[in-house]
Every structure is written in structure tokens, then in C-alpha cells.
Short mmCIF file of C-alpha atoms in Angstrom, two decimals:
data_model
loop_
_atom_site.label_atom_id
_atom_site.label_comp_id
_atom_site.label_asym_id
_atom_site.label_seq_id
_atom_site.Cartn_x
_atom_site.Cartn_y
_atom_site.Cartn_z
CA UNK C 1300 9.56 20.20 -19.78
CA UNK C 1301 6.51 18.23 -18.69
CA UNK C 1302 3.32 20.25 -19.06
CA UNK C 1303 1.10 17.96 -16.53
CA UNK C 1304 2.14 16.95 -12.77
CA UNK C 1305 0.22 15.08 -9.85
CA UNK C 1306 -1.81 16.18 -7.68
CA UNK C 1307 1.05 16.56 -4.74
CA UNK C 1308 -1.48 16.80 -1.93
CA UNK C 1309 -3.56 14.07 -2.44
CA UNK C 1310 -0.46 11.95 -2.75
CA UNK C 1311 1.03 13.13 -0.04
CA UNK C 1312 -2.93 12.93 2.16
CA UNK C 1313 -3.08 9.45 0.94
CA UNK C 1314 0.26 8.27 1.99
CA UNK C 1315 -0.31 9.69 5.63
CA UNK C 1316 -3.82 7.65 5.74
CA UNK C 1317 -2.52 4.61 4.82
CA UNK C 1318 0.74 4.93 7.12
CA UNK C 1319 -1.75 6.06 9.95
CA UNK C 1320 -3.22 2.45 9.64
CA UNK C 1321 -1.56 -0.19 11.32
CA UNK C 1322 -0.58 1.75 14.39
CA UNK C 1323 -0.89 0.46 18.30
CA UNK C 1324 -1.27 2.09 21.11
CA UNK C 1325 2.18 3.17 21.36
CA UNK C 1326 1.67 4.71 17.65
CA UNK C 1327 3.86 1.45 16.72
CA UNK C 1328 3.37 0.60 12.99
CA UNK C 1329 2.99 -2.81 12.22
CA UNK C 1330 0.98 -4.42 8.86
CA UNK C 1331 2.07 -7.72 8.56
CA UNK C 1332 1.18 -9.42 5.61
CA UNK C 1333 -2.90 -10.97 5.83
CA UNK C 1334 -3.60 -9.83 9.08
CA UNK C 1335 -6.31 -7.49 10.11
CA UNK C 1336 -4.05 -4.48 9.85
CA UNK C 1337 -3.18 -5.69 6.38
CA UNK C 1338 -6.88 -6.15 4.97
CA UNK C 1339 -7.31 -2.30 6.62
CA UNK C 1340 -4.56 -0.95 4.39
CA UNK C 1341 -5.86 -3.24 1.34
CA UNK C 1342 -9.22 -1.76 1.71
CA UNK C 1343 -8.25 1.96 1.69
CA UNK C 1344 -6.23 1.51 -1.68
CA UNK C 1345 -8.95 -0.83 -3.33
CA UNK C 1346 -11.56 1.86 -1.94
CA UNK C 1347 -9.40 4.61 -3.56
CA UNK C 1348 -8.72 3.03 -6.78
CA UNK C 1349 -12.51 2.56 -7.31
CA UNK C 1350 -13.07 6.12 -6.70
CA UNK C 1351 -10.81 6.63 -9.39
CA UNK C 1352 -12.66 5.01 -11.99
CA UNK C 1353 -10.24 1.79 -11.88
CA UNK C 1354 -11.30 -1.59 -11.81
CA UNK C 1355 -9.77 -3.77 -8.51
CA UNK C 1356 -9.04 -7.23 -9.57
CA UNK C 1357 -7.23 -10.12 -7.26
CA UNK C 1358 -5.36 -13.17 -7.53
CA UNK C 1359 -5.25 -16.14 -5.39
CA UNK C 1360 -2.09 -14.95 -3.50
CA UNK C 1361 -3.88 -12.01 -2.40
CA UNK C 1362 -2.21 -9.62 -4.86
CA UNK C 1363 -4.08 -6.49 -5.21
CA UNK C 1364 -4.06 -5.30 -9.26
CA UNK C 1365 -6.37 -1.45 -10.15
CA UNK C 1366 -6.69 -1.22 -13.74
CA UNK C 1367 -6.99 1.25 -16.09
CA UNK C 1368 -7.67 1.59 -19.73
CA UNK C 1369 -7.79 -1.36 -22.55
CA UNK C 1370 -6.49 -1.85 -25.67
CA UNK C 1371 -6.46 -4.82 -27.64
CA UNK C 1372 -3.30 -6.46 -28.18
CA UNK C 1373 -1.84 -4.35 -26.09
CA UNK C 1374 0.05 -5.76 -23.33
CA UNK C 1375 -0.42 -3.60 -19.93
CA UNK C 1376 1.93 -0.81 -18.16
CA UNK C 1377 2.38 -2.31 -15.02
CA UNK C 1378 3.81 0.26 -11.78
CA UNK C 1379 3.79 -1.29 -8.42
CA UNK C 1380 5.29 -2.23 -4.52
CA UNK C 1381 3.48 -3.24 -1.60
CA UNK C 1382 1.90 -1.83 1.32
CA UNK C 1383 2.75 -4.73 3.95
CA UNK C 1384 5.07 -3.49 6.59
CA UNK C 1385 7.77 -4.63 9.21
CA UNK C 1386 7.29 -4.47 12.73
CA UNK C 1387 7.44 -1.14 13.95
CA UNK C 1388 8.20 0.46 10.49
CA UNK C 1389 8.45 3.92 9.02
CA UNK C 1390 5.68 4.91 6.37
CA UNK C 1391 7.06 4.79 2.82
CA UNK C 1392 8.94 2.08 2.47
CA UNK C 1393 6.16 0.23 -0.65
CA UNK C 1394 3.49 2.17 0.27
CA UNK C 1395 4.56 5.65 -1.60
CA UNK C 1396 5.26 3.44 -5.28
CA UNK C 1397 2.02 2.22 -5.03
CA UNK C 1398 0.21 5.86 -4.21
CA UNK C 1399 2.35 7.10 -6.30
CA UNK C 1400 1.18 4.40 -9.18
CA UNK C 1401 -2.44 5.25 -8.41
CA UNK C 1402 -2.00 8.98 -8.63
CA UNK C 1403 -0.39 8.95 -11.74
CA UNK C 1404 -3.17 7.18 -13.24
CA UNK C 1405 -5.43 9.27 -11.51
CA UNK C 1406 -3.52 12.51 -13.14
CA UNK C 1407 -3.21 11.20 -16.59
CA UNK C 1408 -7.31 9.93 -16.81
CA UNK C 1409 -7.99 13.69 -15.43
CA UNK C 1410 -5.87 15.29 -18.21
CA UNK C 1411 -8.12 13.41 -20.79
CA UNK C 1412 -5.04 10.92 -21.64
CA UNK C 1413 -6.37 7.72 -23.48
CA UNK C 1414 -3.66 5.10 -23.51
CA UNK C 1415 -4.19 2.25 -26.13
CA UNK C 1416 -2.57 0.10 -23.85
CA UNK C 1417 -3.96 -0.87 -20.02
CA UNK C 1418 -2.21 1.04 -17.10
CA UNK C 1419 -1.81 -1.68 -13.94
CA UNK C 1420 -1.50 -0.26 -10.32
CA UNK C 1421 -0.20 -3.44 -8.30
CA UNK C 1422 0.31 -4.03 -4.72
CA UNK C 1423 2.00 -7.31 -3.97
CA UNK C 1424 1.03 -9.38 -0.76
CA UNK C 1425 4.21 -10.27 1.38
CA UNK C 1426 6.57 -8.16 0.07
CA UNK C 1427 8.54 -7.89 3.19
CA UNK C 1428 8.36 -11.53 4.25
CA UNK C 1429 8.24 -10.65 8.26
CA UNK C 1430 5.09 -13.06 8.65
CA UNK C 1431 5.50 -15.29 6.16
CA UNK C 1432 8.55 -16.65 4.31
CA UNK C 1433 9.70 -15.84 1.82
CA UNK C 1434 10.07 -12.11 1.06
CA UNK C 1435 9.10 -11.12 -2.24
CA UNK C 1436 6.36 -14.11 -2.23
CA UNK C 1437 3.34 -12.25 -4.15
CA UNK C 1438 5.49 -11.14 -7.14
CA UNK C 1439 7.53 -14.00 -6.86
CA UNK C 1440 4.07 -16.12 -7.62
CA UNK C 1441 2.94 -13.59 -9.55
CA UNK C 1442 6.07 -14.04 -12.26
CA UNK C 1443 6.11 -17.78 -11.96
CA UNK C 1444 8.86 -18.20 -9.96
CA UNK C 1445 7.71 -19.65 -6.54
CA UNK C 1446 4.76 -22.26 -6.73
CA UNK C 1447 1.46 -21.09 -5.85
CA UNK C 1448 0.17 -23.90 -3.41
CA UNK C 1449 3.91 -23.59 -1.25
CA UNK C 1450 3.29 -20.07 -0.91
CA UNK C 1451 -0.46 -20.99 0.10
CA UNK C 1452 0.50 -22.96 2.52
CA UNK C 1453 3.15 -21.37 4.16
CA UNK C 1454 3.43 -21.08 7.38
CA UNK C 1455 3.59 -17.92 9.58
CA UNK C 1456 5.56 -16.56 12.53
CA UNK C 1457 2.22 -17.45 14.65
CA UNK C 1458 1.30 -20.47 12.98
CA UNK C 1459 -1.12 -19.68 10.81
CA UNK C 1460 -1.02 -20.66 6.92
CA UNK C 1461 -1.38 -17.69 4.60
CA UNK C 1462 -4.15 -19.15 1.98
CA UNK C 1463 -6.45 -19.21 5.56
CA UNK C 1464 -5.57 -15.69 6.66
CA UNK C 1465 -5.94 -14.82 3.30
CA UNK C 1466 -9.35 -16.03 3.27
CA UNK C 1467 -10.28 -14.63 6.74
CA UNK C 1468 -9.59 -10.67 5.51
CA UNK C 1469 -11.57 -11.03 1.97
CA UNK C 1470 -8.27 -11.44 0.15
CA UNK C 1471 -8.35 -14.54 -1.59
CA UNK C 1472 -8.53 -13.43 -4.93
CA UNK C 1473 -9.80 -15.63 -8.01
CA UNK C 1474 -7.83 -14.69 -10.72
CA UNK C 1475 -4.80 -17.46 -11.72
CA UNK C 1476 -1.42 -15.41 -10.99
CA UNK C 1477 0.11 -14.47 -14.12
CA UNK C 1478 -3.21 -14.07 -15.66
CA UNK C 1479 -1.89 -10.26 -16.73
CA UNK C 1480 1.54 -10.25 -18.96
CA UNK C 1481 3.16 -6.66 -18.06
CA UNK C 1482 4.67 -5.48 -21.34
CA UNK C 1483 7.20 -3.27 -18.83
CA UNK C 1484 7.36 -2.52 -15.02
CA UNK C 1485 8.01 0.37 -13.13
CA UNK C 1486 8.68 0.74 -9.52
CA UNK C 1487 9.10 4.13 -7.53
CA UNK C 1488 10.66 3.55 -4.11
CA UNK C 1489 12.47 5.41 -1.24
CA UNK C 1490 15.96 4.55 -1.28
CA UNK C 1491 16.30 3.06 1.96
CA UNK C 1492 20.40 3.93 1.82
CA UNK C 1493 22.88 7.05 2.21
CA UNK C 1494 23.82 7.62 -1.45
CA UNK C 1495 21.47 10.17 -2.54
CA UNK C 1496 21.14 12.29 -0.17
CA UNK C 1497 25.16 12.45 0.94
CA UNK C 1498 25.29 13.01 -2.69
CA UNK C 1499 22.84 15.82 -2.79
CA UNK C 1500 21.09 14.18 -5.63
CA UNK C 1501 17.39 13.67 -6.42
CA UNK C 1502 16.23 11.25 -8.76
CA UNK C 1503 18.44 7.42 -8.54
CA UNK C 1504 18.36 5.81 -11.91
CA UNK C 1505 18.63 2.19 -10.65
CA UNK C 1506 19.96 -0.08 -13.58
CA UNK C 1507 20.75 -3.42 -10.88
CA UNK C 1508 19.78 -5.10 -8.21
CA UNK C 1509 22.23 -7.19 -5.46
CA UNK C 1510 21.79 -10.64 -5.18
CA UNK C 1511 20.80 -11.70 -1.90
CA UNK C 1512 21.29 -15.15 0.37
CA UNK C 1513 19.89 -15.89 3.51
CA UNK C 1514 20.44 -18.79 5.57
CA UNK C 1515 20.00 -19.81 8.83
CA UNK C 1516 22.44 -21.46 11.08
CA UNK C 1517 21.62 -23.57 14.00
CA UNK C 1518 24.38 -24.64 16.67
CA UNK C 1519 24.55 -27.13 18.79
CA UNK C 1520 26.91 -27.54 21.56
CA UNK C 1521 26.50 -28.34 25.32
CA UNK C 1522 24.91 -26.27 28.01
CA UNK C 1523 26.82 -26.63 31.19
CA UNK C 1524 27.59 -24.56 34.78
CA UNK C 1525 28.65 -21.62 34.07
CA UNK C 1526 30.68 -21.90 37.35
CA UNK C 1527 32.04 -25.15 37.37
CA UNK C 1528 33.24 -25.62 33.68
CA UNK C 1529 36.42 -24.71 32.82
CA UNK C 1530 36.68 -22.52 29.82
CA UNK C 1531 38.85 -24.81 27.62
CA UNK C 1532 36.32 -27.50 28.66
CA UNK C 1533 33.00 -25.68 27.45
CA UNK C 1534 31.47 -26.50 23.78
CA UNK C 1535 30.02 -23.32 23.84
CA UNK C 1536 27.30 -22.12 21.35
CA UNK C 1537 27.30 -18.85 22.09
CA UNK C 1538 31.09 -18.14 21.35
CA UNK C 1539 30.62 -20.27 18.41
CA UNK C 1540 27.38 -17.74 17.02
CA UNK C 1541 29.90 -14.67 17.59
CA UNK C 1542 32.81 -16.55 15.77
CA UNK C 1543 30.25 -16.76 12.84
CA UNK C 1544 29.67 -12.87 13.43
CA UNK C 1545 33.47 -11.81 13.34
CA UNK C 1546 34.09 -13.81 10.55
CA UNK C 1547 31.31 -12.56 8.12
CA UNK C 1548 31.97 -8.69 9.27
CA UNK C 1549 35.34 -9.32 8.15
CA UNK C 1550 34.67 -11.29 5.06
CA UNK C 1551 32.44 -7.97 3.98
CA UNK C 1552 34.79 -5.55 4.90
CA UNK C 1553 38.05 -7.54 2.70
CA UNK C 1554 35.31 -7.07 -0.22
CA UNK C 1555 33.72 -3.70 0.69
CA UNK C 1556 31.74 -2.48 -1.02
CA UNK C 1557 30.65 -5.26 -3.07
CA UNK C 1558 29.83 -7.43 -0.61
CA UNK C 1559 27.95 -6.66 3.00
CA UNK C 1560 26.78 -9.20 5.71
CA UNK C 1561 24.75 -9.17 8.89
CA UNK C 1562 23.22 -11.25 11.40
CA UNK C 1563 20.08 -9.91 12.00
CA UNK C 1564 18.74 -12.18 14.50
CA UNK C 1565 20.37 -14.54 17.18
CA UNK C 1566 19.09 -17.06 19.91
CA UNK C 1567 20.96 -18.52 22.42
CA UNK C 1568 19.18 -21.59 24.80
CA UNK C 1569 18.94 -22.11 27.48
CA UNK C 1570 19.35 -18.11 27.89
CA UNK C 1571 20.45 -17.83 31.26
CA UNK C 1572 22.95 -16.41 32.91
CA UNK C 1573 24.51 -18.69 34.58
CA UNK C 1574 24.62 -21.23 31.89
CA UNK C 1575 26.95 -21.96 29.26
CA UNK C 1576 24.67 -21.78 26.04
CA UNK C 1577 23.92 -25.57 24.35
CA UNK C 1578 22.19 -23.85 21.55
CA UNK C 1579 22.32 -20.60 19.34
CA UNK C 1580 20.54 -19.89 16.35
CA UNK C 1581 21.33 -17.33 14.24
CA UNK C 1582 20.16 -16.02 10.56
CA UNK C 1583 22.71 -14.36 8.40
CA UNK C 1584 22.13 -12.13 4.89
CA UNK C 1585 24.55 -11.38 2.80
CA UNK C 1586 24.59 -9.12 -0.74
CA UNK C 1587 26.60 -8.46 -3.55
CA UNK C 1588 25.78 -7.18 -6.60
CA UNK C 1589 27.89 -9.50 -8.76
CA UNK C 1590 27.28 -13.17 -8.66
CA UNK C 1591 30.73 -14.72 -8.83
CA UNK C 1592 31.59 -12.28 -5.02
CA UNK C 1593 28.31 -13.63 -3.23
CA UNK C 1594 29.09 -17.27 -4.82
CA UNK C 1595 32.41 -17.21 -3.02
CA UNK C 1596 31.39 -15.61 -0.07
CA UNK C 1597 29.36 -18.69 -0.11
CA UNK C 1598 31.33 -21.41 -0.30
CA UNK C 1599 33.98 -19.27 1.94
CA UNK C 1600 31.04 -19.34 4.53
CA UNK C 1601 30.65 -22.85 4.45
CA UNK C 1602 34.26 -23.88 4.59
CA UNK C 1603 34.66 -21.73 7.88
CA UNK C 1604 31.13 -23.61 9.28
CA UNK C 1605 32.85 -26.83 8.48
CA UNK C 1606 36.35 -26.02 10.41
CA UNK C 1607 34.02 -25.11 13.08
CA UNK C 1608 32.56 -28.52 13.31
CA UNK C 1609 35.95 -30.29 13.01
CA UNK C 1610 37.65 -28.00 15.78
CA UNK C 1611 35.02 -27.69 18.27
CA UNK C 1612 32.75 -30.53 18.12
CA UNK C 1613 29.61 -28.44 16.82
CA UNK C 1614 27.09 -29.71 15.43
CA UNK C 1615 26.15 -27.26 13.05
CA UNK C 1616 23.26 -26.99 10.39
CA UNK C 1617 22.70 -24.23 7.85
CA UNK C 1618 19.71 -23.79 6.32
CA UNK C 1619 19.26 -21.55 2.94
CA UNK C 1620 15.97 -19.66 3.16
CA UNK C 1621 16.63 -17.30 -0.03
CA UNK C 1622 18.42 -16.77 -2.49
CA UNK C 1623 18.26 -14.89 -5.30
CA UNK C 1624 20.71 -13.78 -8.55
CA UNK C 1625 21.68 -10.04 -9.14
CA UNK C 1626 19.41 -8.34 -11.72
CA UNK C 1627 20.24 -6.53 -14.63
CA UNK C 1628 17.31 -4.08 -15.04
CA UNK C 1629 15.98 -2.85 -18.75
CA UNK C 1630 18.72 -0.02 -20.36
CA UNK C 1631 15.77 1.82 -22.27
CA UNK C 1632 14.00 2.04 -19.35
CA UNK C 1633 16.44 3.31 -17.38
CA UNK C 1634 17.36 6.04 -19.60
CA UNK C 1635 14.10 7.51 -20.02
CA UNK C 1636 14.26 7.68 -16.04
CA UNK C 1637 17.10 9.86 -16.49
CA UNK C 1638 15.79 11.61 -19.32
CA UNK C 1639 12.64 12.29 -16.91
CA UNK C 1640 14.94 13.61 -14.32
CA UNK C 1641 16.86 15.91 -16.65
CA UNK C 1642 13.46 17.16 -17.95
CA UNK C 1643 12.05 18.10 -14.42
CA UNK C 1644 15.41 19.99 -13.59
CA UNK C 1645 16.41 16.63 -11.19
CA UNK C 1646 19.81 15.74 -10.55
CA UNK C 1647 20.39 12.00 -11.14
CA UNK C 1648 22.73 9.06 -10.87
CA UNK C 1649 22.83 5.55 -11.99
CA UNK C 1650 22.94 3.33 -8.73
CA UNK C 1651 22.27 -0.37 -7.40
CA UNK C 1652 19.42 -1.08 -5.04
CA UNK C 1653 20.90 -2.98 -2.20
CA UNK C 1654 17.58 -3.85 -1.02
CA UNK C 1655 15.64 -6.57 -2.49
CA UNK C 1656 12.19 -5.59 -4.45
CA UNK C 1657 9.23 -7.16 -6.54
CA UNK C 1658 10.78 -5.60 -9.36
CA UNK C 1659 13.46 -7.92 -8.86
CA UNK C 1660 10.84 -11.02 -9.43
CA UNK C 1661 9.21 -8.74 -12.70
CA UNK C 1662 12.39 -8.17 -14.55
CA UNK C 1663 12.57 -11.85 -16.16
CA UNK C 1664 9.07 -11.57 -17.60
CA UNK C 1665 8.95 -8.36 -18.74
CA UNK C 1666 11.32 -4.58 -19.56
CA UNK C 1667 12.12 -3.27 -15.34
CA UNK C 1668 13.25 -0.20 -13.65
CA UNK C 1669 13.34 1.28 -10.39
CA UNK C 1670 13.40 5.00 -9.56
CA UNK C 1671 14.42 5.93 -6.05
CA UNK C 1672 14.01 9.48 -4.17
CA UNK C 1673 16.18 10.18 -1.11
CA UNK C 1674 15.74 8.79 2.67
CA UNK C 1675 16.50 10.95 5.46
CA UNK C 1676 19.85 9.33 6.84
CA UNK C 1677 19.55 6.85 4.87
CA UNK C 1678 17.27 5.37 7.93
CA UNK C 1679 14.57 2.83 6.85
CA UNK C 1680 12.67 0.01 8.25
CA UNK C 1681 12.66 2.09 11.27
CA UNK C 1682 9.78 4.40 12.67
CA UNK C 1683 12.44 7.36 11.66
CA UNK C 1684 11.90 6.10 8.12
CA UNK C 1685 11.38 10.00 6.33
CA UNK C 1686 11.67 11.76 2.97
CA UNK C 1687 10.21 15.21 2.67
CA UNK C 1688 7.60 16.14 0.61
CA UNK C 1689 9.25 17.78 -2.20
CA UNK C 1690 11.28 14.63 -3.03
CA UNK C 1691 8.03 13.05 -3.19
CA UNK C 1692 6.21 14.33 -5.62
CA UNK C 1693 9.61 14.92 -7.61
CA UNK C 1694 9.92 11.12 -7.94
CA UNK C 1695 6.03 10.85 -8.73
CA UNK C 1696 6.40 13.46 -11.63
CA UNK C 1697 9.07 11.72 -12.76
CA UNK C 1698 6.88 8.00 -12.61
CA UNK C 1699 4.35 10.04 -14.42
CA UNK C 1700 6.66 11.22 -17.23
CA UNK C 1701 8.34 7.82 -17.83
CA UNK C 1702 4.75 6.59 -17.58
CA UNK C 1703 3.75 8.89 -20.14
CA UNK C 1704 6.46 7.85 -22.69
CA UNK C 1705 6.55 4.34 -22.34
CA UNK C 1706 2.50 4.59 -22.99
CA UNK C 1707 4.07 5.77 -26.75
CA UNK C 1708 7.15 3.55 -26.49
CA UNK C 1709 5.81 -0.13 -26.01
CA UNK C 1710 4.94 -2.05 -29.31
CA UNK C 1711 1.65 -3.72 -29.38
CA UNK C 1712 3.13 -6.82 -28.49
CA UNK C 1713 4.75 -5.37 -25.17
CA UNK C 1714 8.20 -5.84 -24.77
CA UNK C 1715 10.50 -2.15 -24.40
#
């Protein structure tokens, strides 16, 4: 049984300012990555971690790092998410494993805990990739995996470039990314999904990660009267888009549950209602936690765009915008999350994180695990987005325990 725990209020005050900022008239919230909602949120968790005796430093993708403790040799603890937001999102979804990271260095430098190893508090710019593309793009940097200068020049939803906007809040850090080598990382996060609580459990374990692909898929076939055209005369986009839509939902469901789809967006031009559609653009995501499913529901994907072409007289372009392997996370790590649980009187289970995370761009450079509390209905990116309080500060306990043993765990050399 753990003999220290956080402070459950001031995790709980914190995560209610920060989702509090952001919000529009409506009480909408909405922090895109570099914008001025964005540097708002930035500067309430730099302000906090200086209050807390850390020291803020930032690298030139805007990533936000509070450090505390030294030790030479001694490769850093590193816990971490984001705080950017979707549009119109719910208030946890990043933001509580980043509290939750500074509060449990908070507790353990209040308790008189000296680690001989660094403790690392990150918050990752872009995580959610609304703004700019793509998601995952300041730990993705960060762990060497997407060049700096592309993401520094990438262009947003409005048309600015995110090194500017970076610039324009005060975010344009100095530090070279990479220039701290996590020895392990740690990420607390709401689930985002049904499983725990239809399971009635508390604490998720996750050992993997699904591997994700998004494309997009332009069509191109011929606007016309909507009166005058016969239907087996029309080369029409819009049927073709919701061909593509039938065909993935059932492609998922033959391999449910290790596989889902979804078309998240769709266009159709000229959008009117008396006109056949020319054009329809559409952006499709699909997930699987093994690579050889998502591979062939790949290729099956492309086959079926390719009949398309040949029976309809599309023209039809597809465009991959991510993709990324399943992970594997650390086995040591994960155990000591259940051991955690177990100690604190938590059920827990083993599970895959369907959703994508930075700890999905830490785990080849360094020991990874995620711990995940229970969402209300499973709802999230949503304003409904809700866990209740106890769950919080369960899952921060249980941060701060497997905190607390890795401190003793890693070698000097980092590496679980």
C-alpha cells in the first residue's frame, strides 16, 4: 500500500482552469494547436510548473518540457500528453496526463523525495493534428521521426505555417528536439472507449497501440442536371463517395474487432441540390492493431478504388496522410502499472489503445506505457467528454506509484 498520494484537489482545480480556457461564447472549447487559445493554455501550465519549483524549457517545435531534479548520468523520467484540443472538445482528453505529470512531481518534491535521476513533465504541441497535419507532430519531431523544418513549415487549416504562429504566441523554443533522451515514458490518459467502464474496471494496463492509416480520396466525375440526366447516364461522385463508405463499413465489420474504419469527413461540389455532384472528397481512417489486417485492408482498399475507376469512369486519387505501425509497449512497465493498481485496491485489465498517442512516437527511443482511467460512455472528443473525480486521482496515484518505482528501477544508463 502506497503511503503518499496527490493532492486530488489541486489536480482536479487545475484541470477545470485549463479546460475553462479556450471556450467561446457559446462555452465551445476549442485550442487548436499555436493559436492564441493555445499560448493561453501553454502559459497556465508553464506558470504552474514554475510555481512548483520546476524549470520550463522549449524546443523549436513548440514542445513544452518542466523539469525536475538532476542526476548525472542519469537519463530522465519522462510523463507526458498535450493540452491542444479539437474543435468543440471535452476537457481531459491530454490535458489530465499532463496535470497529472505535474502533480506528481509536485507530490513527490513535497514529500522530501530526491530522485537521482531528472523527472520530465512534457506537453507536446499538435498532438491532435486538427490545425496542422500531421497528428502526433511534436513527439513525432521530438523522437526523430518527422523532420523538423516539414513540420515548421506546415501548413494550417487557415493558411498559416506553424514555425510563424509559433513565433507569434512566444512558443518558439530554442532547444534542438531530442536534446533530452527519456530513459522511460509514461503517459496517463482517459480512455476515450467503452471497455472500462462496461467492464466495471478502473485502472487499463495498456501493453499496444493500433496502427493507424489515413488517406484521403478525391473523386472526380461529372456534375450535370439533376433533372435532365438519366440515372444510368450520370458519373456521379456522390454515389461513388458512399460506395467507398459501404464498402469500408463492411470490410470492418468481416474483421471486427480487429479492424474499424470511418469516413470522418466528406465534400461533395458543386453542393447543390439540383446538381448531380462532379466532385466528392472524402478522408477515411482505418485501425487495427496487427499489421498484416490493416496491410490488407490496404491493398483490399485500393483494389476496390481501382474497379471503381475501370467501371465508372472516375477519376480517382488517394492520398496517404498517415500512417503509422502498431506498437508494442515496454512489458516491465506495464506490469508495474498493474502492480500499482493491485496496490491501490484498483481493478485492472490489459487492453489496446485504439486511439493514437505521443507515446506511440516515444516507444522506439525509449521503455513506454500508457495507463488509462474510464470515460463516461465511452464519449470523447465531444463536449460530453467526462470521467468523475474519483477515477481521476485513482489513475494519478497510480502515475505516482509507477513513478515512484521506476525512479528505483532505471539503471544509470536509462533503459527499463
Amino acid at each position: 500500500m502506497s503511503t503518499i498520494s496527490i493532492d486530488g484537489d489541486r489536480l482536479l482545480g487545475r484541470i477545470r482552469t485549463l479546460g475553462g480556457i479556450g471556450r467561446d461564447e457559446a462555452g465551445r472549447l476549442t485550442r487548436l494547436a499555436a493559436t492564441d487559445a493555445d499560448k493561453l493554455g501553454r502559459d497556465a501550465f508553464v506558470a504552474w510548473s514554475r510555481d512548483a519549483g520546476l524549470d520550463v524549457r522549449i524546443d523549436r517545435i513548440g514542445n513544452l518540457f518542466a523539469i525536475w531534479g538532476g542526476g548525472q548520468g542519469h537519463a530522465p523520467l519522462m510523463i507526458g500528453s498535450h493540452i491542444d484540443t479539437v474543435i468543440d472538445a471535452g476537457m481531459f482528453d491530454g490535458c489530465y496526463g499532463v496535470l497529472a505529470g505535474l502533480e506528481v512531481v509536485q507530490t513527490l518534491a513535497e514529500t522530501g523525495v530526491s530522485p537521482d535521476r531528472p523527472i520530465v513533465v512534457a506537453a507536446f504541441t499538435n498532438e491532435e493534428g486538427v490545425r496542422f497535419s500531421p497528428d502526433m507532430m511534436g513527439s513525432a519531431v521530438f523522437a526523430g521521426s518527422h523532420p523538423l523544418e516539414a513540420a515548421l513549415a506546415s501548413e494550417g487549416t487557415d493558411g498559416a505555417l506553424l514555425g510563424a504562429e509559433l513565433r507569434r504566441i512566444g512558443y518558439a523554443g530554442d532547444e534542438e528536439p531530442g536534446f533530452l533522451k527519456p530513459g522511460a515514458y509514461l503517459e496517463l490518459h482517459i480512455e476515450q472507449g467503452p471497455i472500462l467502464e462496461h467492464e466495471g474496471v478502473g485502472i487499463g494496463a495498456v501493453d499496444s497501440l493500433q496502427g493507424i492509416s489515413w488517406q484521403r480520396i478525391a473523386i472526380v466525375g461529372e456534375a450535370n442536371h439533376a433533372g435532365t440526366t438519366p440515372m444510368t447516364m450520370r458519373r456521379d461522385a456522390g454515389h461513388a463517395a458512399a460506395r467507398v463508405i459501404d464498402f469500408l463499413r463492411r470490410s470492418a465489420l468481416e474483421r471486427a474487432p480487429r479492424l474499424v474504419a470511418t469516413v470522418g469527413s466528406l465534400g461533395l461540389w458543386p453542393n447543390a441540390i439540383n446538381v448531380v455532384p462532379g466532385e466528392a472528397v472524402l478522408t477515411v481512417d482505418m485501425r487495427s492493431p496487427d499489421a498484416d489486417i490493416l496491410a490488407a485492408a490496404e491493398a483490399r482498399f485500393a483494389a476496390f478504388l481501382q474497379e471503381m475507376r475501370s467501371e465508372g469512369g472516375f477519376s480517382i486519387t488517394q492520398t496517404r496522410l498517415v500512417r503509422t505501425e502498431p506498437v508494442q509497449f515496454d512489458g516491465r512497465i506495464v506490469r508495474l502499472v498493474e502492480t500499482a493498481a493491485a496496490g491501490r485496491g484498483l481493478t485492472v485489465r490489459r487492453m489496446t489503445s485504439g486511439a493514437g498517442h505521443d507515446a506511440q512516437m516515444l516507444a522506439p527511443i525509449a521503455p513506454t506505457a500508457m495507463i488509462f482511467v474510464p470515460s463516461a460512455g465511452g464519449i470523447s472528443h465531444n463536449p460530453r467528454e467526462h470521467t468523475a473525480d474519483d477515477p481521476l486521482i485513482a489513475g494519478a496515484n497510480v502515475l505516482l506509484d509507477v513513478v515512484r518505482d521506476l525512479i528505483a528501477a532505471l539503471p544509470s544508463g536509462g533503459g527499463a
